[in-house]
Amino acid sequence: MEDIQYKQLQRASNISAILTLLGVVVVISALIFSYFEIRKMEERVAELAAEESQLKEKIEHQKAQIKQYEWASSPQAITAQTKAVELNGIKDPSGRQVYDFSIWLQVPVLLKDKIEQVQYVFGHPTMLNKTRESTEASNGYSVSYRGWGCLKSMAIKVFLKDGESHEIQFDQCSGEQR
């Protein structure tokens, strides 16, 4: 009987060893599988992080484009320009050289269709016609006058079709505006 018990114990031991070995193989297989799955996930996370970074860059670029668009379609993007052409041999009664002056606006393309008219206010006491208006977009809403000097301070009023208006303070002598 002892021999039968010994064989049963040996058989149970062998089964136990096989099951233990099988368990170890399953655990090792699971660890290896998990390792490779984690590696795949880490690679995917790295891909997604790179994609996120690219998307953030695109968003920042688009925000910058929106700001440029907003600026290019706002009245603050308008710049006044001036030009003086000397009229050789022509002097005013005080003996000062006479010039033909032109003033116009550089208007962004996105804003041209929104302007109804531009009004130039020449605040100098010697100007007979102190206010001049233009509705001609093709020449930059240009106006001209003949005189002996530039104006240190003048107002340019831009009237939009939506009823808004914007004013530019312009120093014709220096070309600066505020």
PDB file of C-alpha atoms in Angstrom:
ATOM      1  CA  MET A   1       0.000   0.000   0.000  1.00  0.00           C
ATOM      2  CA  GLU A   2       2.810   2.226   0.655  1.00  0.00           C
ATOM      3  CA  ASP A   3       3.899   1.808  -2.895  1.00  0.00           C
ATOM      4  CA  ILE A   4       0.500   2.996  -4.145  1.00  0.00           C
ATOM      5  CA  GLN A   5       0.557   6.008  -1.856  1.00  0.00           C
ATOM      6  CA  TYR A   6       4.082   6.773  -2.938  1.00  0.00           C
ATOM      7  CA  LYS A   7       3.044   6.618  -6.605  1.00  0.00           C
ATOM      8  CA  GLN A   8      -0.008   8.769  -5.930  1.00  0.00           C
ATOM      9  CA  LEU A   9       2.172  11.264  -4.084  1.00  0.00           C
ATOM     10  CA  GLN A  10       4.711  11.176  -6.884  1.00  0.00           C
ATOM     11  CA  ARG A  11       1.951  11.615  -9.447  1.00  0.00           C
ATOM     12  CA  ALA A  12       0.407  14.493  -7.460  1.00  0.00           C
ATOM     13  CA  SER A  13       3.871  16.013  -7.157  1.00  0.00           C
ATOM     14  CA  ASN A  14       4.449  15.713 -10.895  1.00  0.00           C
ATOM     15  CA  ILE A  15       1.043  17.252 -11.648  1.00  0.00           C
ATOM     16  CA  SER A  16       1.782  19.995  -9.153  1.00  0.00           C
ATOM     17  CA  ALA A  17       5.179  20.626 -10.772  1.00  0.00           C
ATOM     18  CA  ILE A  18       3.615  20.663 -14.238  1.00  0.00           C
ATOM     19  CA  LEU A  19       0.858  23.024 -13.096  1.00  0.00           C
ATOM     20  CA  THR A  20       3.427  25.236 -11.366  1.00  0.00           C
ATOM     21  CA  LEU A  21       5.595  25.243 -14.478  1.00  0.00           C
ATOM     22  CA  LEU A  22       2.529  25.929 -16.582  1.00  0.00           C
ATOM     23  CA  GLY A  23       1.603  28.792 -14.211  1.00  0.00           C
ATOM     24  CA  VAL A  24       5.119  30.214 -14.461  1.00  0.00           C
ATOM     25  CA  VAL A  25       4.949  29.978 -18.281  1.00  0.00           C
ATOM     26  CA  VAL A  26       1.551  31.733 -18.254  1.00  0.00           C
ATOM     27  CA  VAL A  27       2.835  34.463 -15.933  1.00  0.00           C
ATOM     28  CA  ILE A  28       6.025  34.963 -17.992  1.00  0.00           C
ATOM     29  CA  SER A  29       3.974  34.968 -21.210  1.00  0.00           C
ATOM     30  CA  ALA A  30       1.600  37.513 -19.690  1.00  0.00           C
ATOM     31  CA  LEU A  31       4.545  39.676 -18.617  1.00  0.00           C
ATOM     32  CA  ILE A  32       6.120  39.499 -22.071  1.00  0.00           C
ATOM     33  CA  PHE A  33       2.782  40.241 -23.740  1.00  0.00           C
ATOM     34  CA  SER A  34       2.178  43.141 -21.347  1.00  0.00           C
ATOM     35  CA  TYR A  35       5.659  44.498 -21.983  1.00  0.00           C
ATOM     36  CA  PHE A  36       5.092  44.583 -25.753  1.00  0.00           C
ATOM     37  CA  GLU A  37       1.598  46.040 -25.341  1.00  0.00           C
ATOM     38  CA  ILE A  38       2.956  48.756 -23.045  1.00  0.00           C
ATOM     39  CA  ARG A  39       5.696  49.513 -25.604  1.00  0.00           C
ATOM     40  CA  LYS A  40       3.046  49.840 -28.336  1.00  0.00           C
ATOM     41  CA  MET A  41       1.007  52.141 -26.116  1.00  0.00           C
ATOM     42  CA  GLU A  42       4.057  54.232 -25.224  1.00  0.00           C
ATOM     43  CA  GLU A  43       4.830  54.587 -28.948  1.00  0.00           C
ATOM     44  CA  ARG A  44       1.221  55.621 -29.583  1.00  0.00           C
ATOM     45  CA  VAL A  45       1.380  58.122 -26.714  1.00  0.00           C
ATOM     46  CA  ALA A  46       4.579  59.573 -28.225  1.00  0.00           C
ATOM     47  CA  GLU A  47       2.862  59.797 -31.640  1.00  0.00           C
ATOM     48  CA  LEU A  48      -0.153  61.510 -30.083  1.00  0.00           C
ATOM     49  CA  ALA A  49       2.100  63.920 -28.177  1.00  0.00           C
ATOM     50  CA  ALA A  50       3.891  64.839 -31.417  1.00  0.00           C
ATOM     51  CA  GLU A  51       0.530  65.260 -33.144  1.00  0.00           C
ATOM     52  CA  GLU A  52      -0.683  67.429 -30.260  1.00  0.00           C
ATOM     53  CA  SER A  53       2.425  69.574 -30.576  1.00  0.00           C
ATOM     54  CA  GLN A  54       1.845  69.981 -34.312  1.00  0.00           C
ATOM     55  CA  LEU A  55      -1.802  70.874 -33.716  1.00  0.00           C
ATOM     56  CA  LYS A  56      -0.804  73.461 -31.106  1.00  0.00           C
ATOM     57  CA  GLU A  57       1.618  74.995 -33.620  1.00  0.00           C
ATOM     58  CA  LYS A  58      -1.136  75.067 -36.264  1.00  0.00           C
ATOM     59  CA  ILE A  59      -3.519  76.685 -33.785  1.00  0.00           C
ATOM     60  CA  GLU A  60      -0.943  79.370 -32.923  1.00  0.00           C
ATOM     61  CA  HIS A  61      -0.295  79.961 -36.623  1.00  0.00           C
ATOM     62  CA  GLN A  62      -4.032  80.267 -37.282  1.00  0.00           C
ATOM     63  CA  LYS A  63      -4.421  82.651 -34.337  1.00  0.00           C
ATOM     64  CA  ALA A  64      -1.649  84.795 -35.815  1.00  0.00           C
ATOM     65  CA  GLN A  65      -3.388  84.715 -39.194  1.00  0.00           C
ATOM     66  CA  ILE A  66      -6.662  85.734 -37.561  1.00  0.00           C
ATOM     67  CA  LYS A  67      -4.918  88.667 -35.872  1.00  0.00           C
ATOM     68  CA  GLN A  68      -3.396  89.683 -39.210  1.00  0.00           C
ATOM     69  CA  TYR A  69      -6.804  89.420 -40.850  1.00  0.00           C
ATOM     70  CA  GLU A  70      -8.424  91.427 -38.067  1.00  0.00           C
ATOM     71  CA  TRP A  71      -5.674  94.043 -38.331  1.00  0.00           C
ATOM     72  CA  ALA A  72      -5.869  94.152 -42.123  1.00  0.00           C
ATOM     73  CA  SER A  73      -9.615  94.677 -41.974  1.00  0.00           C
ATOM     74  CA  SER A  74      -9.534  97.308 -39.219  1.00  0.00           C
ATOM     75  CA  PRO A  75      -9.302 101.075 -39.712  1.00  0.00           C
ATOM     76  CA  GLN A  76      -6.114 101.109 -37.608  1.00  0.00           C
ATOM     77  CA  ALA A  77      -4.342  99.526 -40.598  1.00  0.00           C
ATOM     78  CA  ILE A  78      -4.971 102.603 -42.755  1.00  0.00           C
ATOM     79  CA  THR A  79      -1.918 104.805 -43.313  1.00  0.00           C
ATOM     80  CA  ALA A  80      -1.882 108.344 -44.649  1.00  0.00           C
ATOM     81  CA  GLN A  81       0.584 109.300 -47.362  1.00  0.00           C
ATOM     82  CA  THR A  82       1.573 112.682 -48.763  1.00  0.00           C
ATOM     83  CA  LYS A  83       3.575 114.079 -51.646  1.00  0.00           C
ATOM     84  CA  ALA A  84       4.731 117.611 -52.517  1.00  0.00           C
ATOM     85  CA  VAL A  85       5.691 118.630 -56.048  1.00  0.00           C
ATOM     86  CA  GLU A  86       7.576 121.918 -56.323  1.00  0.00           C
ATOM     87  CA  LEU A  87       6.188 124.287 -58.950  1.00  0.00           C
ATOM     88  CA  ASN A  88       9.316 125.873 -60.387  1.00  0.00           C
ATOM     89  CA  GLY A  89       9.142 129.642 -60.662  1.00  0.00           C
ATOM     90  CA  ILE A  90       5.819 129.965 -58.848  1.00  0.00           C
ATOM     91  CA  LYS A  91       5.833 131.897 -55.567  1.00  0.00           C
ATOM     92  CA  ASP A  92       3.017 133.123 -53.346  1.00  0.00           C
ATOM     93  CA  PRO A  93       2.532 136.866 -52.689  1.00  0.00           C
ATOM     94  CA  SER A  94       4.926 136.598 -49.716  1.00  0.00           C
ATOM     95  CA  GLY A  95       7.643 135.119 -51.936  1.00  0.00           C
ATOM     96  CA  ARG A  96       7.375 131.559 -50.622  1.00  0.00           C
ATOM     97  CA  GLN A  97       7.808 128.598 -52.975  1.00  0.00           C
ATOM     98  CA  VAL A  98       4.486 127.045 -54.063  1.00  0.00           C
ATOM     99  CA  TYR A  99       3.884 123.270 -54.213  1.00  0.00           C
ATOM    100  CA  ASP A 100       1.139 120.935 -55.351  1.00  0.00           C
ATOM    101  CA  PHE A 101       0.371 118.724 -52.346  1.00  0.00           C
ATOM    102  CA  SER A 102      -1.439 115.398 -52.536  1.00  0.00           C
ATOM    103  CA  ILE A 103      -2.689 113.373 -49.606  1.00  0.00           C
ATOM    104  CA  TRP A 104      -4.106 109.856 -49.858  1.00  0.00           C
ATOM    105  CA  LEU A 105      -4.615 106.737 -47.830  1.00  0.00           C
ATOM    106  CA  GLN A 106      -3.054 103.303 -48.092  1.00  0.00           C
ATOM    107  CA  VAL A 107      -6.072 101.111 -47.363  1.00  0.00           C
ATOM    108  CA  PRO A 108      -5.860  97.324 -46.879  1.00  0.00           C
ATOM    109  CA  VAL A 109      -7.747  95.417 -49.576  1.00  0.00           C
ATOM    110  CA  LEU A 110     -10.085  93.886 -46.987  1.00  0.00           C
ATOM    111  CA  LEU A 111     -11.205  97.360 -45.909  1.00  0.00           C
ATOM    112  CA  LYS A 112     -11.623  99.154 -49.257  1.00  0.00           C
ATOM    113  CA  ASP A 113     -15.204  98.020 -49.799  1.00  0.00           C
ATOM    114  CA  LYS A 114     -16.191  99.109 -46.291  1.00  0.00           C
ATOM    115  CA  ILE A 115     -15.272 102.804 -46.695  1.00  0.00           C
ATOM    116  CA  GLU A 116     -17.983 105.216 -47.766  1.00  0.00           C
ATOM    117  CA  GLN A 117     -15.933 108.398 -47.777  1.00  0.00           C
ATOM    118  CA  VAL A 118     -12.832 110.069 -46.403  1.00  0.00           C
ATOM    119  CA  GLN A 119     -12.818 113.630 -45.137  1.00  0.00           C
ATOM    120  CA  TYR A 120      -9.630 115.681 -44.795  1.00  0.00           C
ATOM    121  CA  VAL A 121      -9.771 118.588 -42.356  1.00  0.00           C
ATOM    122  CA  PHE A 122      -7.044 121.196 -42.945  1.00  0.00           C
ATOM    123  CA  GLY A 123      -6.939 123.189 -39.716  1.00  0.00           C
ATOM    124  CA  HIS A 124      -4.509 125.893 -40.829  1.00  0.00           C
ATOM    125  CA  PRO A 125      -5.917 129.468 -40.907  1.00  0.00           C
ATOM    126  CA  THR A 126      -4.519 130.139 -44.410  1.00  0.00           C
ATOM    127  CA  MET A 127      -6.492 127.278 -45.958  1.00  0.00           C
ATOM    128  CA  LEU A 128      -9.561 128.628 -47.731  1.00  0.00           C
ATOM    129  CA  ASN A 129     -11.184 125.232 -48.205  1.00  0.00           C
ATOM    130  CA  LYS A 130     -10.649 123.625 -44.798  1.00  0.00           C
ATOM    131  CA  THR A 131     -12.574 120.403 -45.514  1.00  0.00           C
ATOM    132  CA  ARG A 132     -12.222 118.177 -48.555  1.00  0.00           C
ATOM    133  CA  GLU A 133     -13.872 114.833 -49.182  1.00  0.00           C
ATOM    134  CA  SER A 134     -13.186 111.855 -51.403  1.00  0.00           C
ATOM    135  CA  THR A 135     -15.171 108.733 -52.226  1.00  0.00           C
ATOM    136  CA  GLU A 136     -12.750 107.448 -54.872  1.00  0.00           C
ATOM    137  CA  ALA A 137     -11.164 104.219 -53.625  1.00  0.00           C
ATOM    138  CA  SER A 138      -9.162 103.707 -56.821  1.00  0.00           C
ATOM    139  CA  ASN A 139      -6.815 106.620 -56.020  1.00  0.00           C
ATOM    140  CA  GLY A 140      -6.665 105.970 -52.275  1.00  0.00           C
ATOM    141  CA  TYR A 141      -9.246 108.665 -51.521  1.00  0.00           C
ATOM    142  CA  SER A 142      -6.762 111.279 -52.676  1.00  0.00           C
ATOM    143  CA  VAL A 143      -7.215 115.037 -52.362  1.00  0.00           C
ATOM    144  CA  SER A 144      -4.865 117.803 -53.487  1.00  0.00           C
ATOM    145  CA  TYR A 145      -4.187 121.438 -52.793  1.00  0.00           C
ATOM    146  CA  ARG A 146      -1.730 124.077 -53.929  1.00  0.00           C
ATOM    147  CA  GLY A 147       0.114 125.989 -51.241  1.00  0.00           C
ATOM    148  CA  TRP A 148       3.401 127.096 -49.759  1.00  0.00           C
ATOM    149  CA  GLY A 149       3.746 124.506 -47.005  1.00  0.00           C
ATOM    150  CA  CYS A 150       2.782 121.255 -45.396  1.00  0.00           C
ATOM    151  CA  LEU A 151       0.492 121.028 -42.382  1.00  0.00           C
ATOM    152  CA  LYS A 152       1.886 119.961 -38.998  1.00  0.00           C
ATOM    153  CA  SER A 153      -1.544 118.836 -37.885  1.00  0.00           C
ATOM    154  CA  MET A 154      -4.582 117.727 -39.801  1.00  0.00           C
ATOM    155  CA  ALA A 155      -7.456 115.343 -39.191  1.00  0.00           C
ATOM    156  CA  ILE A 156      -8.442 112.605 -41.584  1.00  0.00           C
ATOM    157  CA  LYS A 157     -11.870 111.138 -40.921  1.00  0.00           C
ATOM    158  CA  VAL A 158     -12.734 107.760 -42.415  1.00  0.00           C
ATOM    159  CA  PHE A 159     -16.468 107.070 -42.647  1.00  0.00           C
ATOM    160  CA  LEU A 160     -17.467 103.425 -43.028  1.00  0.00           C
ATOM    161  CA  LYS A 161     -20.618 102.172 -44.732  1.00  0.00           C
ATOM    162  CA  ASP A 162     -21.809 100.605 -41.458  1.00  0.00           C
ATOM    163  CA  GLY A 163     -22.008 104.072 -39.860  1.00  0.00           C
ATOM    164  CA  GLU A 164     -18.752 103.900 -37.893  1.00  0.00           C
ATOM    165  CA  SER A 165     -16.100 106.552 -38.319  1.00  0.00           C
ATOM    166  CA  HIS A 166     -12.428 106.690 -37.397  1.00  0.00           C
ATOM    167  CA  GLU A 167     -10.097 109.646 -37.164  1.00  0.00           C
ATOM    168  CA  ILE A 168      -6.406 109.801 -37.964  1.00  0.00           C
ATOM    169  CA  GLN A 169      -4.294 112.730 -36.761  1.00  0.00           C
ATOM    170  CA  PHE A 170      -1.674 113.310 -39.443  1.00  0.00           C
ATOM    171  CA  ASP A 171       1.489 115.429 -39.492  1.00  0.00           C
ATOM    172  CA  GLN A 172       1.919 116.008 -43.199  1.00  0.00           C
ATOM    173  CA  CYS A 173       5.420 117.469 -42.745  1.00  0.00           C
ATOM    174  CA  SER A 174       6.894 114.427 -40.976  1.00  0.00           C
ATOM    175  CA  GLY A 175       4.477 111.790 -42.295  1.00  0.00           C
ATOM    176  CA  GLU A 176       3.656 110.659 -38.748  1.00  0.00           C
ATOM    177  CA  GLN A 177       0.150 109.759 -37.714  1.00  0.00           C
ATOM    178  CA  ARG A 178      -1.579 109.155 -34.429  1.00  0.00           C
TER     179      ARG A 178
END
